[in-house]
PDB file of C-alpha atoms in Angstrom:
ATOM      1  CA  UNK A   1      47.595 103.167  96.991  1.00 48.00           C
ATOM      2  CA  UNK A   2      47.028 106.426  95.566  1.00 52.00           C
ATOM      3  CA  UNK A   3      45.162 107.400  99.168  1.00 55.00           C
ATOM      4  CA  UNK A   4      48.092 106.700 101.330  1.00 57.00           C
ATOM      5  CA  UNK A   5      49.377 109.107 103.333  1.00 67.00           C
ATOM      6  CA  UNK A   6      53.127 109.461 104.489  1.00 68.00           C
ATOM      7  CA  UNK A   7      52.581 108.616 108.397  1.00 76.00           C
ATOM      8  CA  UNK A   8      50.684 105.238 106.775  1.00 76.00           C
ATOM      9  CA  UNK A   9      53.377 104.658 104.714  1.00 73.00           C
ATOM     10  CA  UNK A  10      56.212 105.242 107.486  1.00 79.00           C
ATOM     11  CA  UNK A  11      53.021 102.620 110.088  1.00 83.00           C
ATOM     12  CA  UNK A  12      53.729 100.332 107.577  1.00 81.00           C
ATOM     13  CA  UNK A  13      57.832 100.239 106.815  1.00 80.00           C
ATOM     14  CA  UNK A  14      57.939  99.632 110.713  1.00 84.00           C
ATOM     15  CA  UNK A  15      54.794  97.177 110.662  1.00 88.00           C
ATOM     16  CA  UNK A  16      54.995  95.034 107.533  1.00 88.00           C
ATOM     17  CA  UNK A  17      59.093  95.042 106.680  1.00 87.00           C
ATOM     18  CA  UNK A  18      61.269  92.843 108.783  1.00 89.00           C
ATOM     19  CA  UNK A  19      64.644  95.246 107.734  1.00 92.00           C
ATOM     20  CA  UNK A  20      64.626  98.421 105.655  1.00 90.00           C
ATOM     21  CA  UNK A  21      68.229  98.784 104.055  1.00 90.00           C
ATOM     22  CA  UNK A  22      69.366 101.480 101.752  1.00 91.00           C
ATOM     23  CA  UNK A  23      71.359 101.283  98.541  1.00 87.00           C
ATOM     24  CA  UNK A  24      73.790 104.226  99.427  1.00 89.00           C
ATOM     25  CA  UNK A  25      74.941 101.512 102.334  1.00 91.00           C
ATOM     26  CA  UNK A  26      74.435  98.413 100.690  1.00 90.00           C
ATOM     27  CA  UNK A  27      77.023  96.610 102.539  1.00 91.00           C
ATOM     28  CA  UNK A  28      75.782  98.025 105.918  1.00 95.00           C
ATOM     29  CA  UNK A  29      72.507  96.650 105.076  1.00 95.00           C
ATOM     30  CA  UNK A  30      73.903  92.978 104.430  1.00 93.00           C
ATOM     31  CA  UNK A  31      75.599  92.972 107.204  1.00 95.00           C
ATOM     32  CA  UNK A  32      72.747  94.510 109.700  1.00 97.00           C
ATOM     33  CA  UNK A  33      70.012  92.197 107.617  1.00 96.00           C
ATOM     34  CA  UNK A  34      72.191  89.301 108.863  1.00 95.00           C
ATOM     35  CA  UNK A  35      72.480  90.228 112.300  1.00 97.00           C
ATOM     36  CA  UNK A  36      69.048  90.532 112.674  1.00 95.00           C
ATOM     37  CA  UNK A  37      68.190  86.902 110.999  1.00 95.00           C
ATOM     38  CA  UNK A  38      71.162  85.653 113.540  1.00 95.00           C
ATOM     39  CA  UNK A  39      71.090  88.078 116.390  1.00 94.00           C
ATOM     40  CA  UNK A  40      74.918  87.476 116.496  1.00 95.00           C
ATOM     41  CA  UNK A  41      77.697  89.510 116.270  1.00 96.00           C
ATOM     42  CA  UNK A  42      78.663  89.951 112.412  1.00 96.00           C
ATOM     43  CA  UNK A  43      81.731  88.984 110.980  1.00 95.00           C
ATOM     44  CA  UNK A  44      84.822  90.992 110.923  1.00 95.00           C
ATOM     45  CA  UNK A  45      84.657  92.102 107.781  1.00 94.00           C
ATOM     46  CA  UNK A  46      81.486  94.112 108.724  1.00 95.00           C
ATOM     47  CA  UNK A  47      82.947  96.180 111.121  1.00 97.00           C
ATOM     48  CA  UNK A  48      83.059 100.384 110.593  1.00 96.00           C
ATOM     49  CA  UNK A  49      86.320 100.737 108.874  1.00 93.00           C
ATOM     50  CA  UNK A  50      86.812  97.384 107.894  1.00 93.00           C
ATOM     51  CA  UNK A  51      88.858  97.176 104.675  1.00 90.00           C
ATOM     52  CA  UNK A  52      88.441  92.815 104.531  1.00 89.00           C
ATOM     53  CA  UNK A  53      87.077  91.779 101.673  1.00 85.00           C
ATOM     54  CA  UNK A  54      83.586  91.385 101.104  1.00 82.00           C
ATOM     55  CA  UNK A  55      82.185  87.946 100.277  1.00 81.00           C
ATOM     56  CA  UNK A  56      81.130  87.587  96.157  1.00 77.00           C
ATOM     57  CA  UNK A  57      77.476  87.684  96.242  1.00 66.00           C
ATOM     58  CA  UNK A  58      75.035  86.867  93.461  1.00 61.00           C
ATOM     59  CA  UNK A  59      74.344  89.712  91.350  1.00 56.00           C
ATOM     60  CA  UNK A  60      70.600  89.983  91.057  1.00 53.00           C
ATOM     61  CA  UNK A  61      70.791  93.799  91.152  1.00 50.00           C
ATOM     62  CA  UNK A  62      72.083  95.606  88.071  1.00 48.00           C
ATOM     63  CA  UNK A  63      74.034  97.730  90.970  1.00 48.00           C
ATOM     64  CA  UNK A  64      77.279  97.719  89.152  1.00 51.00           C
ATOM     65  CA  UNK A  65      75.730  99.051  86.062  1.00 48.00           C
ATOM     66  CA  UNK A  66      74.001 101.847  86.770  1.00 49.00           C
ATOM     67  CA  UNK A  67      74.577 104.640  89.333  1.00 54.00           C
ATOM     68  CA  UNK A  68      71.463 104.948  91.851  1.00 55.00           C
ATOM     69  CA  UNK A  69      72.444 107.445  94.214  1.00 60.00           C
ATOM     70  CA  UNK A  70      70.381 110.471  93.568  1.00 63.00           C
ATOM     71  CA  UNK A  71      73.766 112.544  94.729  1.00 65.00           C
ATOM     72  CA  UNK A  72      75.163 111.605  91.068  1.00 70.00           C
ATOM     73  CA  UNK A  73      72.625 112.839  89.318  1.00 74.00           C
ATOM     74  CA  UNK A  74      73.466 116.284  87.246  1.00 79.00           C
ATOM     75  CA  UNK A  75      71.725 119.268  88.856  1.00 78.00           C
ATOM     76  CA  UNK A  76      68.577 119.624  86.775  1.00 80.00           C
ATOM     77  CA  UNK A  77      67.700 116.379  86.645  1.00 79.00           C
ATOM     78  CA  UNK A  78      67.696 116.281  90.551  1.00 73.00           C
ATOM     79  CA  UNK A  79      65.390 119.290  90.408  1.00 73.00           C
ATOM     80  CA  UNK A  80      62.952 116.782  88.176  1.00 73.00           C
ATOM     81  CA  UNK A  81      63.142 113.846  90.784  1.00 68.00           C
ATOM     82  CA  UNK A  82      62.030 116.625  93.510  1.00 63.00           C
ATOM     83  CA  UNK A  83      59.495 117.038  91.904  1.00 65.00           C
ATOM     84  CA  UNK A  84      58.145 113.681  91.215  1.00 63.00           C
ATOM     85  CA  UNK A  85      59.161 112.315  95.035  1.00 67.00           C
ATOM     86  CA  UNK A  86      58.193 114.371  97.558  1.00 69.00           C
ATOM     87  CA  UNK A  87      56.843 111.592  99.710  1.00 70.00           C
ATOM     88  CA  UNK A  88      59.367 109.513  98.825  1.00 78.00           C
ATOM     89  CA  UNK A  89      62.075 111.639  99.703  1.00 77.00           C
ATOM     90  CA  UNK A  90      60.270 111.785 103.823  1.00 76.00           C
ATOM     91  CA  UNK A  91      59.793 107.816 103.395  1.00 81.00           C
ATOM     92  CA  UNK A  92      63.619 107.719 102.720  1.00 84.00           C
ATOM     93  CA  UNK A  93      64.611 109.844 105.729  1.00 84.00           C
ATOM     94  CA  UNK A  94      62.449 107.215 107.542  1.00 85.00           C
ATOM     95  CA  UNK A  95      64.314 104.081 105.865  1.00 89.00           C
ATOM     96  CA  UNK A  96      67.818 105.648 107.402  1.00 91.00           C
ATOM     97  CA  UNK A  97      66.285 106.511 110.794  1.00 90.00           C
ATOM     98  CA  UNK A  98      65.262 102.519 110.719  1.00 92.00           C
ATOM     99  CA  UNK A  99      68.449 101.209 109.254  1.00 95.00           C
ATOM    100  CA  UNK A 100      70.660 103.589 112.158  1.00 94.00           C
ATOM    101  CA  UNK A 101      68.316 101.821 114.206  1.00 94.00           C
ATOM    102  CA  UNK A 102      69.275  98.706 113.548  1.00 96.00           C
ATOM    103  CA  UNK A 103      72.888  99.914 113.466  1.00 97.00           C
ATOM    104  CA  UNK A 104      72.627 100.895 116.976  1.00 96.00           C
ATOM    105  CA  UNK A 105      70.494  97.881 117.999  1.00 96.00           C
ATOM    106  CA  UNK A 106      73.822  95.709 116.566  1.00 97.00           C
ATOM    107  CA  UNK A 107      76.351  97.711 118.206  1.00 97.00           C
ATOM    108  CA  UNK A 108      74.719  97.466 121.657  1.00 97.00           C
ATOM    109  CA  UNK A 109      74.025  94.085 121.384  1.00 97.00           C
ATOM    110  CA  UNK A 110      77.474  92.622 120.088  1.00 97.00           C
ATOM    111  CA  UNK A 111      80.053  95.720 120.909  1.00 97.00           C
ATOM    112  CA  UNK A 112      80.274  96.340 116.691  1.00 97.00           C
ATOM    113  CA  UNK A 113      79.752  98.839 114.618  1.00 97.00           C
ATOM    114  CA  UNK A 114      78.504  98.518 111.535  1.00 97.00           C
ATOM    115  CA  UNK A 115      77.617 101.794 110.010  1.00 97.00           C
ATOM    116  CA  UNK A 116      80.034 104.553 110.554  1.00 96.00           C
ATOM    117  CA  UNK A 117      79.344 107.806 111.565  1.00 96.00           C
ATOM    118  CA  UNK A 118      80.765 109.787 109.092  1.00 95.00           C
ATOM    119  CA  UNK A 119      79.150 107.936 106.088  1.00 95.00           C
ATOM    120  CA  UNK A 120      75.947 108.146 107.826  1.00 94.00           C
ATOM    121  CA  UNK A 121      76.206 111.598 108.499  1.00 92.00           C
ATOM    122  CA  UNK A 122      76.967 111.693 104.688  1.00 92.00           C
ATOM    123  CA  UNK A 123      73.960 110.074 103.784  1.00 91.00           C
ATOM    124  CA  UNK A 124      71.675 112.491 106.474  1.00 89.00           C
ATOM    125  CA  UNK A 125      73.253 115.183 104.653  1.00 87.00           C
ATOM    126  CA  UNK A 126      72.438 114.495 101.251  1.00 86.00           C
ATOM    127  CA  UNK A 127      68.413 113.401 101.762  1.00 84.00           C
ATOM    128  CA  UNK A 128      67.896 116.072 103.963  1.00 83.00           C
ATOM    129  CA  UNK A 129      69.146 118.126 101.462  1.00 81.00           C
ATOM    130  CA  UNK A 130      66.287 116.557  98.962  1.00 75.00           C
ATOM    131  CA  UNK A 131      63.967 116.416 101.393  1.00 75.00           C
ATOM    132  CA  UNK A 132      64.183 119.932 103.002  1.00 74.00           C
ATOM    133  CA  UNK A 133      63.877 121.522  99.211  1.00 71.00           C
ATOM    134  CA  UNK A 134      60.007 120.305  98.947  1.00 67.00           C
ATOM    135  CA  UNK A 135      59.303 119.865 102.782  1.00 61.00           C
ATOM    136  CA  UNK A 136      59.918 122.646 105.693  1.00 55.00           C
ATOM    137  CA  UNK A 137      59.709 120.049 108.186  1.00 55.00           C
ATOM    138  CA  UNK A 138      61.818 117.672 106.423  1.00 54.00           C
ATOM    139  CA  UNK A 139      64.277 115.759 109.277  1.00 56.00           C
ATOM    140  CA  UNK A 140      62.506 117.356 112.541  1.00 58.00           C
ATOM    141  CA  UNK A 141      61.171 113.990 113.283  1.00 58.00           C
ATOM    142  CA  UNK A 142      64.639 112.643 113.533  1.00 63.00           C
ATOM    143  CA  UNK A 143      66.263 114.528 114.920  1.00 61.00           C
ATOM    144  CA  UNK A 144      67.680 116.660 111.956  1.00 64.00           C
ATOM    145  CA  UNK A 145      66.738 120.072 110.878  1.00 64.00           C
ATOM    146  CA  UNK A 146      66.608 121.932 107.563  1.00 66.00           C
ATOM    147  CA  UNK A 147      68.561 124.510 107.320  1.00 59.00           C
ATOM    148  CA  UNK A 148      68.216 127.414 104.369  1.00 52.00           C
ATOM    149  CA  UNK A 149      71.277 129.392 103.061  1.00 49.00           C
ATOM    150  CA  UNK A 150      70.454 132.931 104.337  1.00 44.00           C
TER     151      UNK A 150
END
């Protein structure tokens, strides 16, 4: 609704969503969206690191086809995004604070870790990056900072 604000947006990811996943980790999310319908550990081929194959899945998701990580896209056209996402960019930040969440919730729970640090630093590194360009405040509320070349 066009009168929503972020912090009701962010109420109701944690409210009305069972699992938020991201596409930059799909397999991460699989595996953490199955731990949580199962609350046991996940298979092996889950695990940080893990090179075992993934099992074939149903493509309902034109994933292969298309690249839909905003860190491919060509300079100038990321500008244009900005411009068009600001909220959107904050909402993400929240989707990867709820999906490390989850990753930590797993790893506690059943000794495995699902979502490695570097890639997830990776992934903090590039929407902060979007997000810091259009908000000052960007990744304060999780723990992440913006920080401006001087």
């Amino acid at each position: 609704p066009r009168h929503a604000t972020v912090a009701s947006a962010r109420a109701a990811l944690e409210r009305d969503f069972f699992f938020v996943g991201v596409v930059e980790a799909m397999r991460e999310s699989l595996c953490l969206f199955r731990y949580l319908n199962t609350l046991a550990r996940p298979p092996d081929y889950c695990a940080c690191g893990s090179t075992a194959a993934f099992p074939p899945m149903s493509r309902t998701h034109a994933h292969d086809w298309y690249q839909s990580d905003a860190a491919f896209l060509e300079p100038g056209l990321r500008g244009e995004v900005r411009k068009l996402v600001p909220r959107d960019l904050i909402l993400y930040l929240h989707g990867l604070h709820l999906l490390e969440e989850t990753s930590s919730k797993c790893e506690r729970a059943t000794g495995m870790r699902v979502l490695c640090p570097a890639k997830r630093d990776r992934m903090w590194a590039a929407a902060l990056k979007d997000a810091c360009a259009v908000h000052n405040d960007g990744g304060e509320a999780y723990n992440h900072t913006c920080t401006y070349p001087s």
